[in-house]
Coordinates of C-alpha atoms in Angstrom, one line a residue:
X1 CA -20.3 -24.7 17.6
X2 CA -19.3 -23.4 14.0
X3 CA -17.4 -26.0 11.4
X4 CA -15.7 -23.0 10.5
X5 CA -11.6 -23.9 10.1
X6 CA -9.2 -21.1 12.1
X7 CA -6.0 -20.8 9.8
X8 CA -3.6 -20.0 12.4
X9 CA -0.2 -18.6 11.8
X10 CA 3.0 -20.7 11.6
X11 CA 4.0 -19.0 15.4
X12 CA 0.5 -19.8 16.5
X13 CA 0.2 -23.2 16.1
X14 CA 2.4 -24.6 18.6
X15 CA 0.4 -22.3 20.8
X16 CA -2.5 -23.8 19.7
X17 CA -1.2 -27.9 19.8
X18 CA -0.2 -27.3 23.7
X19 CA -3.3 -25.9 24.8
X20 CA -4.9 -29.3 22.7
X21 CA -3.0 -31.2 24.4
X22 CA -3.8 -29.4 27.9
X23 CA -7.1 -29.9 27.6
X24 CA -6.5 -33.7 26.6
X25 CA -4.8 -34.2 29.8
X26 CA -6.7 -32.6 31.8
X27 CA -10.1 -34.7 30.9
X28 CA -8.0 -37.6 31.4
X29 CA -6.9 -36.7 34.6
X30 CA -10.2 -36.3 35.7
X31 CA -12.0 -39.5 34.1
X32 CA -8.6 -41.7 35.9
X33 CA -10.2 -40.2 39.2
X34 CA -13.9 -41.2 38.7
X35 CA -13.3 -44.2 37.4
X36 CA -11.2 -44.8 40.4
X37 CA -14.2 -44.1 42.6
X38 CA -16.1 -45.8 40.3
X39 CA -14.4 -49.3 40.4
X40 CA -14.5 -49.4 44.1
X41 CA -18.2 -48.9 43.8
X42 CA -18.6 -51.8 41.7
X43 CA -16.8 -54.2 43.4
X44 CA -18.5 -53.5 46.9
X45 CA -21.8 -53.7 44.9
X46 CA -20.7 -57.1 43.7
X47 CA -20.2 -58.5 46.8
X48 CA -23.5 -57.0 48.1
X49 CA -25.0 -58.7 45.1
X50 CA -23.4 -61.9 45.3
X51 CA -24.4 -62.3 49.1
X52 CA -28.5 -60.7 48.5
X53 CA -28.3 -63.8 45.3
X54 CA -26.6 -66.8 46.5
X55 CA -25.0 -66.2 50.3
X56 CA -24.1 -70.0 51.2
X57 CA -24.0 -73.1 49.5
X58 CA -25.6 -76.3 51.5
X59 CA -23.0 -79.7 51.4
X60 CA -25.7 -81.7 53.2
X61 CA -25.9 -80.5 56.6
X62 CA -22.8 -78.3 56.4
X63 CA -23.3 -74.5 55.3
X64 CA -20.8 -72.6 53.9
X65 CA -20.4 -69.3 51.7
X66 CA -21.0 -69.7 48.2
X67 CA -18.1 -69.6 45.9
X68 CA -19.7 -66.5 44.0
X69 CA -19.6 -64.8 47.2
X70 CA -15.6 -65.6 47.1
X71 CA -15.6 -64.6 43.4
X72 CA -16.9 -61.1 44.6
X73 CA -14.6 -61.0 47.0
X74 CA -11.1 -62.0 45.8
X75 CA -11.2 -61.7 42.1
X76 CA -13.5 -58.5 42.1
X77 CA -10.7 -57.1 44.1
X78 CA -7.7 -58.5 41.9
X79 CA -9.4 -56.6 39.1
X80 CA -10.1 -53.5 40.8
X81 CA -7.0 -53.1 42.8
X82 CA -5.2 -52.5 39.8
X83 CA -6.7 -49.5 37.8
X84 CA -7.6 -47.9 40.9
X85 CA -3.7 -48.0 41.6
X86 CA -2.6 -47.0 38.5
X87 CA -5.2 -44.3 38.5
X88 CA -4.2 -42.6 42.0
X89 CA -0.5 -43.0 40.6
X90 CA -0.1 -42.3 36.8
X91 CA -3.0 -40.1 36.6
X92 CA -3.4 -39.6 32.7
X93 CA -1.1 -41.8 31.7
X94 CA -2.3 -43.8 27.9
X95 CA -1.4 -47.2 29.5
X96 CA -3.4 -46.4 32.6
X97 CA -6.7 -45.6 30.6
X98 CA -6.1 -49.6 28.9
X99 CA -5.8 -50.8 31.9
X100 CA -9.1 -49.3 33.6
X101 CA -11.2 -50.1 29.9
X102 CA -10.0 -53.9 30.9
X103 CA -10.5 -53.3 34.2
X104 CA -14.2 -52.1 33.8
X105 CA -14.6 -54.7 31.2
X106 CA -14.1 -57.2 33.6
X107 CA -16.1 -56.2 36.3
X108 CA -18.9 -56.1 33.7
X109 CA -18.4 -60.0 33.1
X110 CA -18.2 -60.6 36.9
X111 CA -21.3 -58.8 37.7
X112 CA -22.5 -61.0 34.8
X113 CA -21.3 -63.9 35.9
X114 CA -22.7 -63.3 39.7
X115 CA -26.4 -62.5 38.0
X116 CA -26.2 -66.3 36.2
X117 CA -25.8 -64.3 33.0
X118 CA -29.0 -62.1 33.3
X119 CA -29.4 -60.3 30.3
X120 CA -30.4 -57.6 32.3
X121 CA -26.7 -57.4 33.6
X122 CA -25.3 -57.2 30.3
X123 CA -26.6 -53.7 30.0
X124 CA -23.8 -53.0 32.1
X125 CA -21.0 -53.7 29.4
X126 CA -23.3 -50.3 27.2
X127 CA -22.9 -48.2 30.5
X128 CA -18.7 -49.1 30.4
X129 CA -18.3 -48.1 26.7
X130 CA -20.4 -44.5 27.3
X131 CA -18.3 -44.0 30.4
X132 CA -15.6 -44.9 28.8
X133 CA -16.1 -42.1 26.3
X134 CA -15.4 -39.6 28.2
X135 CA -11.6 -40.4 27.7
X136 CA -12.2 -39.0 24.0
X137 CA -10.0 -41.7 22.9
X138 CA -11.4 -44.1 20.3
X139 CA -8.8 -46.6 21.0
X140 CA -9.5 -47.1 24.8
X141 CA -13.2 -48.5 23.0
X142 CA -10.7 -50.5 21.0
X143 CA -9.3 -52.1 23.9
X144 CA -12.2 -52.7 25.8
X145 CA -14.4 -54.6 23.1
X146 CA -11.9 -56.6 22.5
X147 CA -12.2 -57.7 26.1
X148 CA -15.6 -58.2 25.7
X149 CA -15.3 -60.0 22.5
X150 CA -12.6 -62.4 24.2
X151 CA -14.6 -62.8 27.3
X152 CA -18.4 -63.8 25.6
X153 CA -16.3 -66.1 23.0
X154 CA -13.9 -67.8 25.7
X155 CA -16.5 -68.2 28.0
X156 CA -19.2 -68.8 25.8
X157 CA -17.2 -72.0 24.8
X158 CA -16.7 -73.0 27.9
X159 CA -19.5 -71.9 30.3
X160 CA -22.4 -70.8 28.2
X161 CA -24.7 -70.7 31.4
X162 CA -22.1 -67.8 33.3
X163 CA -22.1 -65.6 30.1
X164 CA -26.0 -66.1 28.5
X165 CA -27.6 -67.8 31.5
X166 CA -28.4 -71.1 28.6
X167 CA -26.6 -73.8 27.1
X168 CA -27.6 -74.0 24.0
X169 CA -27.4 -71.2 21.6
X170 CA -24.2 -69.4 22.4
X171 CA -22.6 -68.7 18.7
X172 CA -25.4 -67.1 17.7
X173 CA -26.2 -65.2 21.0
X174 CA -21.9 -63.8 20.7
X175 CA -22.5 -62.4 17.3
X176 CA -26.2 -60.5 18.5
X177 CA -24.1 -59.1 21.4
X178 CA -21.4 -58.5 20.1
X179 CA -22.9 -56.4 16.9
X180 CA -24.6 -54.4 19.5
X181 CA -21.2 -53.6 21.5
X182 CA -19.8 -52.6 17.8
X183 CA -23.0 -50.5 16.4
X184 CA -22.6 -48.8 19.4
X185 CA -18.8 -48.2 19.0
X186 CA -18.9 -46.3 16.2
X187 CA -21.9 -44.4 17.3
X188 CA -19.3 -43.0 20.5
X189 CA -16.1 -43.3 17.8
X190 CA -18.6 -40.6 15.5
X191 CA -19.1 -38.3 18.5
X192 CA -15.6 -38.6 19.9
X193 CA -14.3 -37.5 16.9
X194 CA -16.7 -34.4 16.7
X195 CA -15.3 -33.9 20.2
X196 CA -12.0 -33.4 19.6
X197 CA -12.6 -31.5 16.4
X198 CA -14.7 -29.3 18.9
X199 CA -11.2 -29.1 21.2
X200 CA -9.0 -28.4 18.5
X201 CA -11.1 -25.7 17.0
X202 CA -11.4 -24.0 20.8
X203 CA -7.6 -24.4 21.2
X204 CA -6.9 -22.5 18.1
X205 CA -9.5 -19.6 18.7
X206 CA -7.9 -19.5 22.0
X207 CA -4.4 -19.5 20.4
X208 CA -5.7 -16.7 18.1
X209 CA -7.1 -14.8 21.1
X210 CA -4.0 -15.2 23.1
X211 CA -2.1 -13.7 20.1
X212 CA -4.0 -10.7 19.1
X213 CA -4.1 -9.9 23.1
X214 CA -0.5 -10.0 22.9
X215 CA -0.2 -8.2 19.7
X216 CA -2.3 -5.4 21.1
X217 CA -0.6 -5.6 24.6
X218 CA 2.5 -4.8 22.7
X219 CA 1.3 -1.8 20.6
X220 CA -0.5 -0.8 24.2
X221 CA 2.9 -1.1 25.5
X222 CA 4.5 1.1 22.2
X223 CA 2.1 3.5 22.6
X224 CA 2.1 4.1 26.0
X225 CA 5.9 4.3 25.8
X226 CA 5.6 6.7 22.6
X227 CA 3.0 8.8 24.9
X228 CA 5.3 9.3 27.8
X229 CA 8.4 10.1 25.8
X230 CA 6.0 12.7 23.8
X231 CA 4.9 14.1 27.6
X232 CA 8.7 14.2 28.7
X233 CA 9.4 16.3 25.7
X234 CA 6.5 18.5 26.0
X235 CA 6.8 19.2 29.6
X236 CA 11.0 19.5 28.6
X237 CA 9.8 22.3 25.7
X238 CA 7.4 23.9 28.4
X239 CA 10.1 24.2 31.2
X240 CA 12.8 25.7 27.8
X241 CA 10.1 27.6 27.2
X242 CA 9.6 29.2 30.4
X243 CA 12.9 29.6 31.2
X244 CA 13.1 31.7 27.7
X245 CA 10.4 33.7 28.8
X246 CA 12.1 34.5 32.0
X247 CA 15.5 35.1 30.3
X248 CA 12.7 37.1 27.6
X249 CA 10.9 39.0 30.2
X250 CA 14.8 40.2 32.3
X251 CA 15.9 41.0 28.8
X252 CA 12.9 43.4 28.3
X253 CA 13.1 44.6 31.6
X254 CA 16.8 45.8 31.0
X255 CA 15.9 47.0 27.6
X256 CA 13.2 49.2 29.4
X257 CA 15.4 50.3 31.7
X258 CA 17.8 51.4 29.0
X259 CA 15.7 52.7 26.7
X260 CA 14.0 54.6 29.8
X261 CA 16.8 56.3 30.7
X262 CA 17.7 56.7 27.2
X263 CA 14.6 58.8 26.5
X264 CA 14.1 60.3 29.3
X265 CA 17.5 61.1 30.7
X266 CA 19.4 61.6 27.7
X267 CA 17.1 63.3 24.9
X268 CA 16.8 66.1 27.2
X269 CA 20.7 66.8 27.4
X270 CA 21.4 65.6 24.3
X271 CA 18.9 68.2 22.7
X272 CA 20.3 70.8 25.0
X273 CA 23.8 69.7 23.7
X274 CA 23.6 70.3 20.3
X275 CA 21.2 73.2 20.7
X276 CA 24.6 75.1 22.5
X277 CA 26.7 73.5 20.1
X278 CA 25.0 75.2 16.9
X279 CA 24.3 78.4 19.0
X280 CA 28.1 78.3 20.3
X281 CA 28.9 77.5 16.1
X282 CA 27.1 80.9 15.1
X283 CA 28.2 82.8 17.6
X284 CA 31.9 82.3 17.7
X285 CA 32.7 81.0 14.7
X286 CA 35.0 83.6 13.2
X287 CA 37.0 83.4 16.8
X288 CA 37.3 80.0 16.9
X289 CA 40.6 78.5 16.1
X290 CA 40.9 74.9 14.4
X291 CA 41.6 73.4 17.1
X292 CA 38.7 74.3 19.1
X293 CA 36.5 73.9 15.9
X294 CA 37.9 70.8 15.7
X295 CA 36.7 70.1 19.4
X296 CA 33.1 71.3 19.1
X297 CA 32.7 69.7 15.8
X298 CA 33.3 66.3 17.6
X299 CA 31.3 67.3 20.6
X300 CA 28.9 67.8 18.0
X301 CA 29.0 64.7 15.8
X302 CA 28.8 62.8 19.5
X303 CA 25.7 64.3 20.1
X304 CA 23.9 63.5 16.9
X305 CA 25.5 60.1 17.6
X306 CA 23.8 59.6 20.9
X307 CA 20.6 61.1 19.5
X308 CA 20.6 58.6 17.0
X309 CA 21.6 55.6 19.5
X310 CA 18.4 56.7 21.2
X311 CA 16.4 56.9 18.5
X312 CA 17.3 53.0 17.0
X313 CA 17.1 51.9 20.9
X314 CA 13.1 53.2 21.0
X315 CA 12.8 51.8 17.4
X316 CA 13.7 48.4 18.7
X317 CA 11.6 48.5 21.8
X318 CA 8.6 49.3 19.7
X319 CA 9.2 46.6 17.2
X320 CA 9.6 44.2 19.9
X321 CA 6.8 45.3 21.7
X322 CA 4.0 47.0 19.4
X323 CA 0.7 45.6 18.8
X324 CA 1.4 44.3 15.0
X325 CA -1.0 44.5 12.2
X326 CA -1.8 42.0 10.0
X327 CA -3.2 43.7 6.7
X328 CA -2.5 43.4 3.0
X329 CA 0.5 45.5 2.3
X330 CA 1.6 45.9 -1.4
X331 CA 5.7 45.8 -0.8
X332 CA 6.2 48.2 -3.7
X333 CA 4.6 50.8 -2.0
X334 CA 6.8 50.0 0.9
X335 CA 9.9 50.3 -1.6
X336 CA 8.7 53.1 -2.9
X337 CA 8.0 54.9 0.6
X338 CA 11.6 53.8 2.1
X339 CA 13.6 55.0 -1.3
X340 CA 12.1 58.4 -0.5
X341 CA 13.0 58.6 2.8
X342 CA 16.6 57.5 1.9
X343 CA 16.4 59.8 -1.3
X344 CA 18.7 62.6 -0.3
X345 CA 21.8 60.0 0.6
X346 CA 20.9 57.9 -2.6
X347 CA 21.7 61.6 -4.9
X348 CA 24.8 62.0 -2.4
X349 CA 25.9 58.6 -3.3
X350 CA 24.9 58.4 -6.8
X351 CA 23.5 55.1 -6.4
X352 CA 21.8 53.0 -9.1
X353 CA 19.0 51.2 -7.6
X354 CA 17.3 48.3 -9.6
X355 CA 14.5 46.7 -8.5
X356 CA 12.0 43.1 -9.2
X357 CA 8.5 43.0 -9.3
X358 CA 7.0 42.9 -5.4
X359 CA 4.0 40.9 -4.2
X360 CA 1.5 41.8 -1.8
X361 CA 1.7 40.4 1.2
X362 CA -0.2 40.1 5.0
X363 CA 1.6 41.9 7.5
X364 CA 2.3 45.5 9.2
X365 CA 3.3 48.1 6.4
X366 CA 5.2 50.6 8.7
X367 CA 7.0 47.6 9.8
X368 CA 8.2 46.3 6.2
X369 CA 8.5 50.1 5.0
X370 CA 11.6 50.2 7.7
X371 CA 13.0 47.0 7.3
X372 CA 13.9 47.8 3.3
X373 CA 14.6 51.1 4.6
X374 CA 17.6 49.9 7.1
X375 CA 18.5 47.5 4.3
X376 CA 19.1 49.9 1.8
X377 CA 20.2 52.3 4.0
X378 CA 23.1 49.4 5.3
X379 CA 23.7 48.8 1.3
X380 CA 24.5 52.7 0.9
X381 CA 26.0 52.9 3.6
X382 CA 28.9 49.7 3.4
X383 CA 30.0 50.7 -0.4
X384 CA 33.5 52.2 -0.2
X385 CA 34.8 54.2 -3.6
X386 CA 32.3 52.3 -6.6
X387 CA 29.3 53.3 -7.1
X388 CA 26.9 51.9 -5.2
X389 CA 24.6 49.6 -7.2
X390 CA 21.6 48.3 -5.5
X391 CA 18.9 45.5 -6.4
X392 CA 16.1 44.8 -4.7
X393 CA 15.5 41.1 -5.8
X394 CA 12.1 38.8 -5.6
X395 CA 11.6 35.2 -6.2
X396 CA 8.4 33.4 -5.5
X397 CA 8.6 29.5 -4.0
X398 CA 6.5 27.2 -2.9
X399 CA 4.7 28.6 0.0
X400 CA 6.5 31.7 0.2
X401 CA 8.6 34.6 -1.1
X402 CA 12.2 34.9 -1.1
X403 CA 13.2 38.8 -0.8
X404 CA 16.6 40.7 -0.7
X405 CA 18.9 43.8 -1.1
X406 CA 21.5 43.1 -2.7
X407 CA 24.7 45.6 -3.2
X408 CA 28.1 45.5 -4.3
X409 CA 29.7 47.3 -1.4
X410 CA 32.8 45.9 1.1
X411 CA 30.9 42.7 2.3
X412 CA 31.8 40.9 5.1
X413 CA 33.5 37.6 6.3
X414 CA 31.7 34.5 6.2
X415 CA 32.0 33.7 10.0
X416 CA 29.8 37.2 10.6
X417 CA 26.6 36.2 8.7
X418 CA 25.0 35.2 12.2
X419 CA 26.5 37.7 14.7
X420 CA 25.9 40.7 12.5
X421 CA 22.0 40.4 13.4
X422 CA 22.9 40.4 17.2
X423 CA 22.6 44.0 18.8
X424 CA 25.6 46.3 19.0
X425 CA 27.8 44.1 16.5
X426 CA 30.2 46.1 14.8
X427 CA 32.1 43.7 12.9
X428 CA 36.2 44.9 12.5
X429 CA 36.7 44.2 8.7
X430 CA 33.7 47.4 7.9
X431 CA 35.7 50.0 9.4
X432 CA 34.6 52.7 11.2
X433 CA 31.1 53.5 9.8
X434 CA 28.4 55.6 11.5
X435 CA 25.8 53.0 13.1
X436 CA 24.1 51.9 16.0
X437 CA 24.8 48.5 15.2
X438 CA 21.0 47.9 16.5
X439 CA 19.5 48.1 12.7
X440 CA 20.0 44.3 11.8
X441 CA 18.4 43.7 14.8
X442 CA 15.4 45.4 14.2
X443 CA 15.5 43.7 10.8
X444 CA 16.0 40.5 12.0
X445 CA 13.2 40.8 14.7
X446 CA 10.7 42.5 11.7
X447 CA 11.2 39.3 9.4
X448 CA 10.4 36.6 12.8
X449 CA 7.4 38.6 13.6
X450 CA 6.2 37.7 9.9
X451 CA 6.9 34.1 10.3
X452 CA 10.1 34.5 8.4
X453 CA 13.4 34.0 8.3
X454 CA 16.3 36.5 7.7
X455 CA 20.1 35.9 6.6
X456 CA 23.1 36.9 4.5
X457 CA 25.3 35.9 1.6
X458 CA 28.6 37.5 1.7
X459 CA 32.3 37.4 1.1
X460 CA 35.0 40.2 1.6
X461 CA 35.3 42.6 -1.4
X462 CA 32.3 41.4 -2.9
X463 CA 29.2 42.9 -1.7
X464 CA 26.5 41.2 0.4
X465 CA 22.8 39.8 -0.4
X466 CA 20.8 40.7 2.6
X467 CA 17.9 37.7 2.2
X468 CA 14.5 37.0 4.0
X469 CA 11.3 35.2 3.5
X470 CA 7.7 36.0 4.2
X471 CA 4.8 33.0 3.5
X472 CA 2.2 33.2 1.2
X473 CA -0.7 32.1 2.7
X474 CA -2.5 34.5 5.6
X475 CA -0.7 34.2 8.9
X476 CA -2.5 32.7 11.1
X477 CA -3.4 35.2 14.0
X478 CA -6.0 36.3 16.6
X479 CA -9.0 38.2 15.4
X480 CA -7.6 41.2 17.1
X481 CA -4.5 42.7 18.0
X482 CA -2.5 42.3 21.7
X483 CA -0.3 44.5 23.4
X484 CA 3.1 41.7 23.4
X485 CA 3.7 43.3 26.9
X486 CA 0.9 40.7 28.1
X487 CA 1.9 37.3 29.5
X488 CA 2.5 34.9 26.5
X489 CA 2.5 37.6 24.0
X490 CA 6.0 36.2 22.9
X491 CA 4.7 33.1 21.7
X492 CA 2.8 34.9 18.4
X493 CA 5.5 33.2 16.6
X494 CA 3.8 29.9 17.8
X495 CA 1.1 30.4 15.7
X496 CA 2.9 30.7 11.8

């Protein structure tokens, strides 16, 4: 066993003094009961020794038994009867363990007595103290050398023949005995108190152990709990997110629909339409009067109307739905590409246009080339009598770029900035302006598709800042591009 001292913890060592005192008791227990057996055994070996050494005692011709026998007999029982009671009833009791060390004491100076003080016999009184060591209590020794001490100096005086078996001699013979019964006192009082040291330092590993087992049993327990709310709020994100790819997928399906019969049911009228309409104009035009004019004119401008609605509907589908690239696209060039297209309105306007310095980014150039082109187009399109004065405006941040068209045009009311980017939204305070209403859309579903955000700074009467945000860094992707039709394709945004 290690000397090695456990410092316990203030809240461990009551842990530790109760399982010290557990074992304590329980070894006392224990030694109460075999001592118990014990001291019946000795006094029924008493009596078998007092009747083998002297049975009966001769008064002339009258025999009777001998008065040892009687000894055996009566007052080995009176000091057995005792301890053995106090041992089957206070089990572990302190005054019960004095009581059996005086007990077993005694015995040791009637079996002593019955031998005509045999030294022999005396070896006895050594067997007592070692059993009596197994209490682990150095003052049960105490208590029963002091009986002996008492008994070989009492009786020593009195009866020098019961004690040493002589009559002469008996002084001398109590202090040999007796420095024997103390040498080996301290000998037992030594290993007692290595015993208990022993118990003391196996109650406070146990104490220790009982501690960290409930210290880990805890975090188990934390964890366990921190584990099954984290799988409760997965499997609660993976039924939100299937029900969003239902709602996702009847949403696309309607949109197909739509656009289908868009495309394919309406181009072909609607290209018929204004065919007749210009060949009805060129034809009749000198007959016409203004009120028919007026007429075809709007059948006309409906017609290039529901071309366009068709047009921004297919757009949308194939933003949503197109395999995107993910190259390095230089945004100037995508400035510079959407300005041309929009080139004959920005003349008609007489818009000043001002742009920042663009980085290059990772994304899908055809992609970004008509999301500033919708932008700008929106700017031109919102500016009532001023001039329209554009800026295209770039400002790097930590991990990504913050991008926008700003304009000074009729702007908007605050409690618009998020419906404006739903489809169809034609907001009342912007009049009646030619649109779709589907362009924000595609803008707003461009910028999420490269892991960006999109929004707008605005008041009524003083323009609006159209802002978005693409990262830095290379978007994490697959390897190769996937049709978004394909089960799962929706979750791409996942992966920013």
């Amino acid at each position: 066993m290690s000397n090695a001292t456990t410092v316990l913890d203030a809240d461990d060592q009551p842990r530790a003094d109760a399982l010290f005192r557990a074992q304590q008791s329980l070894i006392h227990h224990r030694t109460d009961r075999l001592f118990a057996a014990l001291m019946v055994i000795q006094w029924l070996a008493g009596i078998a020794a007092a009747l083998w050494i002297s049975p009966r005692t001769w008064s002339g011709a009258i025999s009777q038994p001998h008065l040892h026998v009687w000894a055996a007999i009566l007052l080995g029982g009176a000091i057995t009867a005792l301890p053995v009671l106090l041992a089957w009833k206070r089990p572990g009791h302190g005054l019960t363990r004095h009581v059996i060390a005086v007990g077993q004491m005694l015995t040791s100076a009637l079996l002593i007595h019955l031998t005509g003080g045999r030294i022999e016999t005396h070896f006895h009184i050594f067997g007592s103290l070692a059993f009596l060591a197994c209490y682990r209590d150095w003052r049960v020794l105490c208590t029963a050398t002091i009986v002996v001490a008492a008994d070989h100096g009492l009786r020593g005086w009195l009866w020098p023949e019961s004690v040493y078996g002589v009559i002469a001699g008996a002084p001398l013979r109590l202090v040999e005995h007796s420095g024997w019964v103390v040498f080996e006192d301290i000998f037992l009082i030594v290993t007692i108190r290595q015993s208990l040291a022993d118990m003391r330092r196996n109650a406070d590993h146990q104490a220790e152990l009982e501690s960290t087992n409930s210290r880990i049993e805890a975090e188990v327990t934390r964890r366990t709990e921190e584990l099954r709310q984290a799988m409760d709020e997965t499997a609660r994100a993976s039924r939100q997110l299937i029900d969003a790819n239902k709602a996702l997928e009847e949403q696309n399906k309607e949109l197909d629909q739509f656009t289908y019969v868009a495309s394919h049911d309406l181009q072909e009228p609607v290209r018929k339409l204004v065919s007749f309409s210009r060949l009805l104009e060129q034809d009749i035009d000198g007959d016409l009067n203004e009120d028919a004019k007026r007429d075809l004119q709007f059948i006309v401008d409906a017609a290039k109307r529901m071309r366009t609605l068709v047009q921004a509907l297919l757009e949308l589908s194939r933003v949503g739905r197109s395999a995107m690239k993910h190259d390095p696209v230089d945004l100037n060039r995508c400035i510079n590409e959407a300005l041309e297209a929009l080139d004959l309105k920005i003349h008609e306007t007489g818009a000043v246009i001002t742009r920042d310095e663009f980085p290059v980014v990772i994304g899908d150039q055809t992609m970004l080339t008509q999301l500033f082109q919708n932008l700008v187009s929106n700017a031109l399109k919102f500016t009532e009598e001023a001039t329209p004065e554009i800026h295209l405006t770039a400002t790097a941040e930590d991990d990504h770029w913050t991008l926008g068209v700003r304009d000074n045009g009729i702007g908007m009311k605050s409690e618009y900035a998020e419906r404006i980017f739903q489809p169809f939204q034609r907001l009342h305070n912007r009049g009646e302006y030619e649109g779709t209403g589907i362009g924000l859309s595609i803008c707003k579903k461009t910028v999420q598709r490269h892991c960006g955000e999109i929004w707008v700074e605005s008041d009524i009467g003083r323009g609006a800042h159209f802002r978005f945000t693409l990262p830095v860094a290379e978007i994490d992707t697959p390897e190769t591009d996937r049709d978004e039709s394909e089960p799962g394709a929706e979750l791409e945004l996942a992966t920013c």
